[in-house]
Amino acid sequence: MTKDELRRAIRARKRAMTEEEITEKSVRLGQLFRASHWYQEADTIYGYLPYNQEVRTVPMLEQARADGKRIAVPKCFGNEMKFIYLDDLTRVEKGYAGIPEPIDDGPEARNPTALVLMPGLAFDRAGHRIGYGGGFYDRFLAREPGHPTLALCYDFQMVEHLETEKFDVPVDCVLWA
């Protein structure tokens, strides 16, 4: 199966999910995330705001703030993605491709040890991922290597093996439910 075929298949599976399924799996993923040493050791989390049927990360980010962690989410400036600190998770609007982004352009997060939550369409146990095709996270991690990375996904997004390109950056940990 090609990357494009896999993207189409996963998108179709995600579109078939009910809001109840999304919420149930997101709650479970939030529990797994909070229990992970990745979360426990992070003082800053570079999260993302969910789009369409993605894992509902907002409750996780709110919990992280309640646990004393700093939160930043991505905002696109042309082809470059920067993480913007966000103290109020409601101060967002539709941005690049309709994905929620911070209204404000700053302050830009600059924490080289921040845990980066990685969205994507498909993952394998080795941490390889297929994103949405824009390359934003791969470019960000090429610019700022060394961040620990973690992906949250639904069980059907886990595949046996993914072919990768030289510019693809694998994630350190994948949690699925």
GROMACS .gro file of N, CA, C and O in nm, residues 20-118:
model
  396
   20GLU      N    1  -1.872   0.949   2.032
   20GLU     CA    2  -1.859   0.870   2.154
   20GLU      C    3  -1.730   0.786   2.151
   20GLU      O    4  -1.659   0.778   2.251
   21GLU      N    5  -1.700   0.723   2.038
   21GLU     CA    6  -1.577   0.644   2.025
   21GLU      C    7  -1.454   0.732   2.040
   21GLU      O    8  -1.358   0.695   2.108
   22ILE      N    9  -1.457   0.849   1.976
   22ILE     CA   10  -1.344   0.941   1.983
   22ILE      C   11  -1.321   0.983   2.128
   22ILE      O   12  -1.208   0.981   2.178
   23THR      N   13  -1.429   1.020   2.197
   23THR     CA   14  -1.417   1.064   2.336
   23THR      C   15  -1.366   0.951   2.424
   23THR      O   16  -1.275   0.971   2.506
   24GLU      N   17  -1.422   0.831   2.410
   24GLU     CA   18  -1.381   0.717   2.492
   24GLU      C   19  -1.233   0.685   2.474
   24GLU      O   20  -1.159   0.668   2.571
   25LYS      N   21  -1.188   0.679   2.349
   25LYS     CA   22  -1.047   0.648   2.322
   25LYS      C   23  -0.957   0.763   2.368
   25LYS      O   24  -0.847   0.739   2.418
   26SER      N   25  -1.003   0.886   2.353
   26SER     CA   26  -0.924   1.001   2.396
   26SER      C   27  -0.906   1.003   2.547
   26SER      O   28  -0.797   1.035   2.596
   27VAL      N   29  -1.010   0.969   2.621
   27VAL     CA   30  -1.000   0.962   2.767
   27VAL      C   31  -0.897   0.856   2.805
   27VAL      O   32  -0.810   0.879   2.891
   28ARG      N   33  -0.903   0.739   2.742
   28ARG     CA   34  -0.807   0.632   2.771
   28ARG      C   35  -0.665   0.677   2.737
   28ARG      O   36  -0.572   0.652   2.815
   29LEU      N   37  -0.649   0.742   2.622
   29LEU     CA   38  -0.516   0.790   2.583
   29LEU      C   39  -0.465   0.895   2.680
   29LEU      O   40  -0.346   0.899   2.711
   30GLY      N   41  -0.555   0.979   2.730
   30GLY     CA   42  -0.516   1.078   2.830
   30GLY      C   43  -0.463   1.012   2.957
   30GLY      O   44  -0.365   1.058   3.016
   31GLN      N   45  -0.526   0.902   2.997
   31GLN     CA   46  -0.480   0.829   3.116
   31GLN      C   47  -0.343   0.767   3.091
   31GLN      O   48  -0.254   0.775   3.177
   32LEU      N   49  -0.325   0.706   2.974
   32LEU     CA   50  -0.195   0.646   2.941
   32LEU      C   51  -0.087   0.753   2.934
   32LEU      O   52   0.025   0.734   2.982
   33PHE      N   53  -0.121   0.867   2.874
   33PHE     CA   54  -0.025   0.976   2.860
   33PHE      C   55   0.018   1.028   2.996
   33PHE      O   56   0.138   1.037   3.026
   34ARG      N   57  -0.078   1.057   3.082
   34ARG     CA   58  -0.046   1.114   3.213
   34ARG      C   59   0.034   1.016   3.299
   34ARG      O   60   0.117   1.058   3.379
   35ALA      N   61   0.014   0.886   3.280
   35ALA     CA   62   0.087   0.785   3.356
   35ALA      C   63   0.228   0.760   3.301
   35ALA      O   64   0.310   0.700   3.370
   36SER      N   65   0.256   0.808   3.180
   36SER     CA   66   0.385   0.780   3.117
   36SER      C   67   0.498   0.860   3.181
   36SER      O   68   0.478   0.971   3.230
   37HIS      N   69   0.618   0.804   3.178
   37HIS     CA   70   0.733   0.879   3.231
   37HIS      C   71   0.762   1.000   3.143
   37HIS      O   72   0.818   1.098   3.190
   38TRP      N   73   0.724   0.994   3.017
   38TRP     CA   74   0.744   1.109   2.926
   38TRP      C   75   0.669   1.231   2.982
   38TRP      O   76   0.723   1.341   2.986
   39TYR      N   77   0.546   1.211   3.021
   39TYR     CA   78   0.464   1.318   3.079
   39TYR      C   79   0.521   1.359   3.215
   39TYR      O   80   0.536   1.479   3.242
   40GLN      N   81   0.550   1.261   3.298
   40GLN     CA   82   0.597   1.290   3.434
   40GLN      C   83   0.724   1.375   3.433
   40GLN      O   84   0.740   1.462   3.519
   41GLU      N   85   0.812   1.351   3.338
   41GLU     CA   86   0.940   1.421   3.333
   41GLU      C   87   0.935   1.556   3.261
   41GLU      O   88   1.028   1.635   3.271
   42ALA      N   89   0.827   1.582   3.189
   42ALA     CA   90   0.818   1.706   3.110
   42ALA      C   91   0.776   1.824   3.196
   42ALA      O   92   0.683   1.814   3.276
   43ASP      N   93   0.845   1.937   3.178
   43ASP     CA   94   0.797   2.060   3.242
   43ASP      C   95   0.722   2.146   3.142
   43ASP      O   96   0.645   2.233   3.179
   44THR      N   97   0.744   2.119   3.013
   44THR     CA   98   0.674   2.190   2.906
   44THR      C   99   0.628   2.088   2.803
   44THR      O  100   0.702   1.996   2.769
   45ILE      N  101   0.506   2.107   2.755
   45ILE     CA  102   0.452   2.019   2.651
   45ILE      C  103   0.415   2.103   2.530
   45ILE      O  104   0.341   2.200   2.540
   46TYR      N  105   0.473   2.064   2.416
   46TYR     CA  106   0.434   2.121   2.288
   46TYR      C  107   0.325   2.030   2.234
   46TYR      O  108   0.352   1.926   2.175
   47GLY      N  109   0.201   2.066   2.259
   47GLY     CA  110   0.087   1.985   2.219
   47GLY      C  111   0.034   2.029   2.084
   47GLY      O  112   0.100   2.100   2.009
   48TYR      N  113  -0.085   1.985   2.053
   48TYR     CA  114  -0.155   2.031   1.933
   48TYR      C  115  -0.304   2.031   1.964
   48TYR      O  116  -0.351   1.963   2.056
   49LEU      N  117  -0.376   2.112   1.889
   49LEU     CA  118  -0.520   2.121   1.906
   49LEU      C  119  -0.586   2.030   1.802
   49LEU      O  120  -0.548   2.033   1.686
   50PRO      N  121  -0.681   1.947   1.844
   50PRO     CA  122  -0.735   1.846   1.753
   50PRO      C  123  -0.815   1.907   1.638
   50PRO      O  124  -0.880   2.011   1.653
   51TYR      N  125  -0.809   1.836   1.527
   51TYR     CA  126  -0.879   1.874   1.405
   51TYR      C  127  -0.956   1.752   1.355
   51TYR      O  128  -0.901   1.641   1.354
   52ASN      N  129  -1.080   1.772   1.318
   52ASN     CA  130  -1.166   1.662   1.273
   52ASN      C  131  -1.172   1.551   1.377
   52ASN      O  132  -1.207   1.577   1.490
   53GLN      N  133  -1.132   1.430   1.340
   53GLN     CA  134  -1.147   1.316   1.431
   53GLN      C  135  -1.018   1.284   1.508
   53GLN      O  136  -1.003   1.172   1.558
   54GLU      N  137  -0.928   1.378   1.519
   54GLU     CA  138  -0.805   1.352   1.594
   54GLU      C  139  -0.835   1.330   1.742
   54GLU      O  140  -0.939   1.373   1.792
   55VAL      N  141  -0.741   1.266   1.810
   55VAL     CA  142  -0.750   1.247   1.954
   55VAL      C  143  -0.776   1.382   2.020
   55VAL      O  144  -0.711   1.482   1.986
   56ARG      N  145  -0.869   1.385   2.111
   56ARG     CA  146  -0.907   1.510   2.179
   56ARG      C  147  -0.802   1.544   2.283
   56ARG      O  148  -0.804   1.494   2.395
   57THR      N  149  -0.712   1.631   2.246
   57THR     CA  150  -0.597   1.665   2.332
   57THR      C  151  -0.626   1.777   2.431
   57THR      O  152  -0.551   1.793   2.527
   58VAL      N  153  -0.730   1.857   2.409
   58VAL     CA  154  -0.752   1.974   2.496
   58VAL      C  155  -0.765   1.933   2.643
   58VAL      O  156  -0.700   1.995   2.728
   59PRO      N  157  -0.844   1.832   2.679
   59PRO     CA  158  -0.848   1.794   2.821
   59PRO      C  159  -0.710   1.752   2.875
   59PRO      O  160  -0.678   1.780   2.991
   60MET      N  161  -0.629   1.689   2.792
   60MET     CA  162  -0.494   1.650   2.834
   60MET      C  163  -0.408   1.773   2.860
   60MET      O  164  -0.332   1.778   2.957
   61LEU      N  165  -0.420   1.872   2.772
   61LEU     CA  166  -0.341   1.993   2.788
   61LEU      C  167  -0.389   2.073   2.909
   61LEU      O  168  -0.307   2.132   2.981
   62GLU      N  169  -0.520   2.075   2.931
   62GLU     CA  170  -0.573   2.143   3.050
   62GLU      C  171  -0.523   2.075   3.178
   62GLU      O  172  -0.486   2.143   3.274
   63GLN      N  173  -0.519   1.942   3.176
   63GLN     CA  174  -0.468   1.869   3.293
   63GLN      C  175  -0.320   1.899   3.314
   63GLN      O  176  -0.275   1.917   3.427
   64ALA      N  177  -0.246   1.905   3.205
   64ALA     CA  178  -0.103   1.935   3.215
   64ALA      C  179  -0.083   2.074   3.277
   64ALA      O  180   0.005   2.091   3.363
   65ARG      N  181  -0.163   2.171   3.237
   65ARG     CA  182  -0.154   2.305   3.297
   65ARG      C  183  -0.185   2.297   3.446
   65ARG      O  184  -0.116   2.357   3.529
   66ALA      N  185  -0.290   2.220   3.483
   66ALA     CA  186  -0.326   2.203   3.624
   66ALA      C  187  -0.214   2.134   3.701
   66ALA      O  188  -0.197   2.159   3.821
   67ASP      N  189  -0.136   2.052   3.632
   67ASP     CA  190  -0.022   1.983   3.694
   67ASP      C  191   0.104   2.070   3.696
   67ASP      O  192   0.212   2.022   3.732
   68GLY      N  193   0.091   2.197   3.653
   68GLY     CA  194   0.203   2.290   3.661
   68GLY      C  195   0.295   2.292   3.540
   68GLY      O  196   0.403   2.350   3.545
   69LYS      N  197   0.253   2.231   3.431
   69LYS     CA  198   0.336   2.229   3.310
   69LYS      C  199   0.300   2.347   3.220
   69LYS      O  200   0.186   2.392   3.218
   70ARG      N  201   0.399   2.396   3.146
   70ARG     CA  202   0.373   2.500   3.045
   70ARG      C  203   0.325   2.431   2.919
   70ARG      O  204   0.370   2.323   2.884
   71ILE      N  205   0.234   2.497   2.849
   71ILE     CA  206   0.175   2.441   2.728
   71ILE      C  207   0.199   2.536   2.611
   71ILE      O  208   0.182   2.657   2.623
   72ALA      N  209   0.238   2.477   2.499
   72ALA     CA  210   0.249   2.553   2.374
   72ALA      C  211   0.186   2.469   2.264
   72ALA      O  212   0.185   2.346   2.271
   73VAL      N  213   0.129   2.536   2.165
   73VAL     CA  214   0.069   2.466   2.051
   73VAL      C  215   0.119   2.531   1.923
   73VAL      O  216   0.162   2.646   1.921
   74PRO      N  217   0.111   2.456   1.811
   74PRO     CA  218   0.170   2.508   1.688
   74PRO      C  219   0.086   2.615   1.619
   74PRO      O  220  -0.036   2.617   1.628
   75LYS      N  221   0.160   2.702   1.551
   75LYS     CA  222   0.100   2.801   1.462
   75LYS      C  223   0.188   2.807   1.338
   75LYS      O  224   0.312   2.809   1.351
   76CYS      N  225   0.125   2.807   1.222
   76CYS     CA  226   0.201   2.810   1.096
   76CYS      C  227   0.219   2.953   1.048
   76CYS      O  228   0.126   3.033   1.047
   77PHE      N  229   0.342   2.981   1.006
   77PHE     CA  230   0.379   3.109   0.947
   77PHE      C  231   0.439   3.072   0.811
   77PHE      O  232   0.558   3.040   0.803
   78GLY      N  233   0.354   3.069   0.708
   78GLY     CA  234   0.399   3.020   0.578
   78GLY      C  235   0.427   2.871   0.590
   78GLY      O  236   0.343   2.795   0.638
   79ASN      N  237   0.547   2.829   0.550
   79ASN     CA  238   0.585   2.688   0.559
   79ASN      C  239   0.654   2.652   0.690
   79ASN      O  240   0.700   2.541   0.707
   80GLU      N  241   0.664   2.749   0.781
   80GLU     CA  242   0.731   2.725   0.908
   80GLU      C  243   0.629   2.715   1.020
   80GLU      O  244   0.535   2.795   1.029
   81MET      N  245   0.647   2.617   1.107
   81MET     CA  246   0.562   2.597   1.223
   81MET      C  247   0.641   2.637   1.347
   81MET      O  248   0.755   2.594   1.365
   82LYS      N  249   0.579   2.720   1.430
   82LYS     CA  250   0.638   2.758   1.558
   82LYS      C  251   0.540   2.721   1.667
   82LYS      O  252   0.419   2.719   1.646
   83PHE      N  253   0.592   2.693   1.786
   83PHE     CA  254   0.506   2.666   1.900
   83PHE      C  255   0.489   2.795   1.979
   83PHE      O  256   0.587   2.864   2.010
   84ILE      N  257   0.364   2.826   2.011
   84ILE     CA  258   0.328   2.947   2.082
   84ILE      C  259   0.273   2.907   2.219
   84ILE      O  260   0.184   2.821   2.229
   85TYR      N  261   0.328   2.969   2.326
   85TYR     CA  262   0.274   2.942   2.459
   85TYR      C  263   0.128   2.983   2.462
   85TYR      O  264   0.090   3.087   2.407
   86LEU      N  265   0.046   2.900   2.524
   86LEU     CA  266  -0.097   2.925   2.528
   86LEU      C  267  -0.147   2.898   2.670
   86LEU      O  268  -0.153   2.784   2.714
   87ASP      N  269  -0.180   3.006   2.741
   87ASP     CA  270  -0.231   2.994   2.877
   87ASP      C  271  -0.382   2.977   2.880
   87ASP      O  272  -0.437   2.928   2.977
   88ASP      N  273  -0.449   3.019   2.772
   88ASP     CA  274  -0.595   3.008   2.761
   88ASP      C  275  -0.625   2.927   2.635
   88ASP      O  276  -0.611   2.977   2.524
   89LEU      N  277  -0.664   2.801   2.654
   89LEU     CA  278  -0.685   2.711   2.540
   89LEU      C  279  -0.808   2.746   2.457
   89LEU      O  280  -0.835   2.680   2.358
   90THR      N  281  -0.880   2.852   2.496
   90THR     CA  282  -0.993   2.897   2.414
   90THR      C  283  -0.953   3.011   2.320
   90THR      O  284  -1.032   3.049   2.234
   91ARG      N  285  -0.833   3.065   2.337
   91ARG     CA  286  -0.788   3.177   2.251
   91ARG      C  287  -0.728   3.122   2.122
   91ARG      O  288  -0.609   3.135   2.095
   92VAL      N  289  -0.814   3.056   2.044
   92VAL     CA  290  -0.772   2.995   1.918
   92VAL      C  291  -0.871   3.030   1.808
   92VAL      O  292  -0.984   3.072   1.834
   93GLU      N  293  -0.824   3.014   1.686
   93GLU     CA  294  -0.909   3.033   1.567
   93GLU      C  295  -0.858   2.940   1.458
   93GLU      O  296  -0.749   2.883   1.470
   94LYS      N  297  -0.938   2.924   1.355
   94LYS     CA  298  -0.894   2.839   1.244
   94LYS      C  299  -0.773   2.902   1.177
   94LYS      O  300  -0.772   3.021   1.147
   95GLY      N  301  -0.673   2.818   1.154
   95GLY     CA  302  -0.550   2.864   1.089
   95GLY      C  303  -0.524   2.782   0.964
   95GLY      O  304  -0.616   2.749   0.889
   96TYR      N  305  -0.399   2.745   0.945
   96TYR     CA  306  -0.356   2.668   0.829
   96TYR      C  307  -0.447   2.546   0.811
   96TYR      O  308  -0.468   2.469   0.905
   97ALA      N  309  -0.502   2.529   0.693
   97ALA     CA  310  -0.587   2.415   0.655
   97ALA      C  311  -0.707   2.399   0.748
   97ALA      O  312  -0.761   2.289   0.761
   98GLY      N  313  -0.750   2.506   0.816
   98GLY     CA  314  -0.864   2.499   0.906
   98GLY      C  315  -0.833   2.442   1.043
   98GLY      O  316  -0.923   2.422   1.124
   99ILE      N  317  -0.705   2.416   1.069
   99ILE     CA  318  -0.664   2.359   1.197
   99ILE      C  319  -0.661   2.470   1.302
   99ILE      O  320  -0.610   2.580   1.276
  100PRO      N  321  -0.713   2.445   1.423
  100PRO     CA  322  -0.709   2.548   1.527
  100PRO      C  323  -0.566   2.588   1.563
  100PRO      O  324  -0.479   2.502   1.579
  101GLU      N  325  -0.545   2.719   1.574
  101GLU     CA  326  -0.415   2.777   1.611
  101GLU      C  327  -0.437   2.889   1.710
  101GLU      O  328  -0.546   2.947   1.716
  102PRO      N  329  -0.333   2.928   1.785
  102PRO     CA  330  -0.346   3.043   1.873
  102PRO      C  331  -0.380   3.170   1.795
  102PRO      O  332  -0.331   3.189   1.683
  103ILE      N  333  -0.461   3.254   1.854
  103ILE     CA  334  -0.492   3.383   1.792
  103ILE      C  335  -0.366   3.469   1.790
  103ILE      O  336  -0.335   3.534   1.691
  104ASP      N  337  -0.292   3.468   1.901
  104ASP     CA  338  -0.173   3.551   1.914
  104ASP      C  339  -0.053   3.488   1.843
  104ASP      O  340  -0.045   3.366   1.829
  105ASP      N  341   0.040   3.573   1.800
  105ASP     CA  342   0.162   3.526   1.733
  105ASP      C  343   0.276   3.500   1.832
  105ASP      O  344   0.386   3.465   1.792
  106GLY      N  345   0.251   3.516   1.959
  106GLY     CA  346   0.354   3.494   2.059
  106GLY      C  347   0.290   3.486   2.196
  106GLY      O  348   0.168   3.499   2.208
  107PRO      N  349   0.369   3.460   2.297
  107PRO     CA  350   0.514   3.443   2.292
  107PRO      C  351   0.553   3.304   2.238
  107PRO      O  352   0.487   3.206   2.266
  108GLU      N  353   0.660   3.304   2.159
  108GLU     CA  354   0.710   3.179   2.102
  108GLU      C  355   0.778   3.097   2.210
  108GLU      O  356   0.856   3.147   2.290
  109ALA      N  357   0.745   2.969   2.212
  109ALA     CA  358   0.804   2.876   2.308
  109ALA      C  359   0.946   2.843   2.265
  109ALA      O  360   0.971   2.817   2.147
  110ARG      N  361   1.036   2.844   2.361
  110ARG     CA  362   1.176   2.812   2.332
  110ARG      C  363   1.231   2.726   2.445
  110ARG      O  364   1.308   2.770   2.527
  111ASN      N  365   1.185   2.601   2.447
  111ASN     CA  366   1.232   2.507   2.548
  111ASN      C  367   1.285   2.384   2.475
  111ASN      O  368   1.208   2.303   2.424
  112PRO      N  369   1.417   2.368   2.468
  112PRO     CA  370   1.476   2.258   2.390
  112PRO      C  371   1.448   2.119   2.445
  112PRO      O  372   1.472   2.020   2.378
  113THR      N  373   1.392   2.111   2.568
  113THR     CA  374   1.361   1.980   2.626
  113THR      C  375   1.211   1.954   2.632
  113THR      O  376   1.168   1.853   2.689
  114ALA      N  377   1.130   2.042   2.574
  114ALA     CA  378   0.985   2.025   2.577
  114ALA      C  379   0.945   1.895   2.509
  114ALA      O  380   1.001   1.857   2.406
  115LEU      N  381   0.847   1.827   2.566
  115LEU     CA  382   0.791   1.707   2.507
  115LEU      C  383   0.699   1.748   2.392
  115LEU      O  384   0.607   1.828   2.412
  116VAL      N  385   0.723   1.694   2.273
  116VAL     CA  386   0.643   1.728   2.156
  116VAL      C  387   0.543   1.616   2.129
  116VAL      O  388   0.582   1.501   2.107
  117LEU      N  389   0.413   1.651   2.132
  117LEU     CA  390   0.309   1.556   2.092
  117LEU      C  391   0.299   1.559   1.941
  117LEU      O  392   0.283   1.666   1.882
  118MET      N  393   0.306   1.443   1.878
  118MET     CA  394   0.310   1.434   1.733
  118MET      C  395   0.178   1.380   1.677
  118MET      O  396   0.143   1.266   1.704
   0.00000   0.00000   0.00000
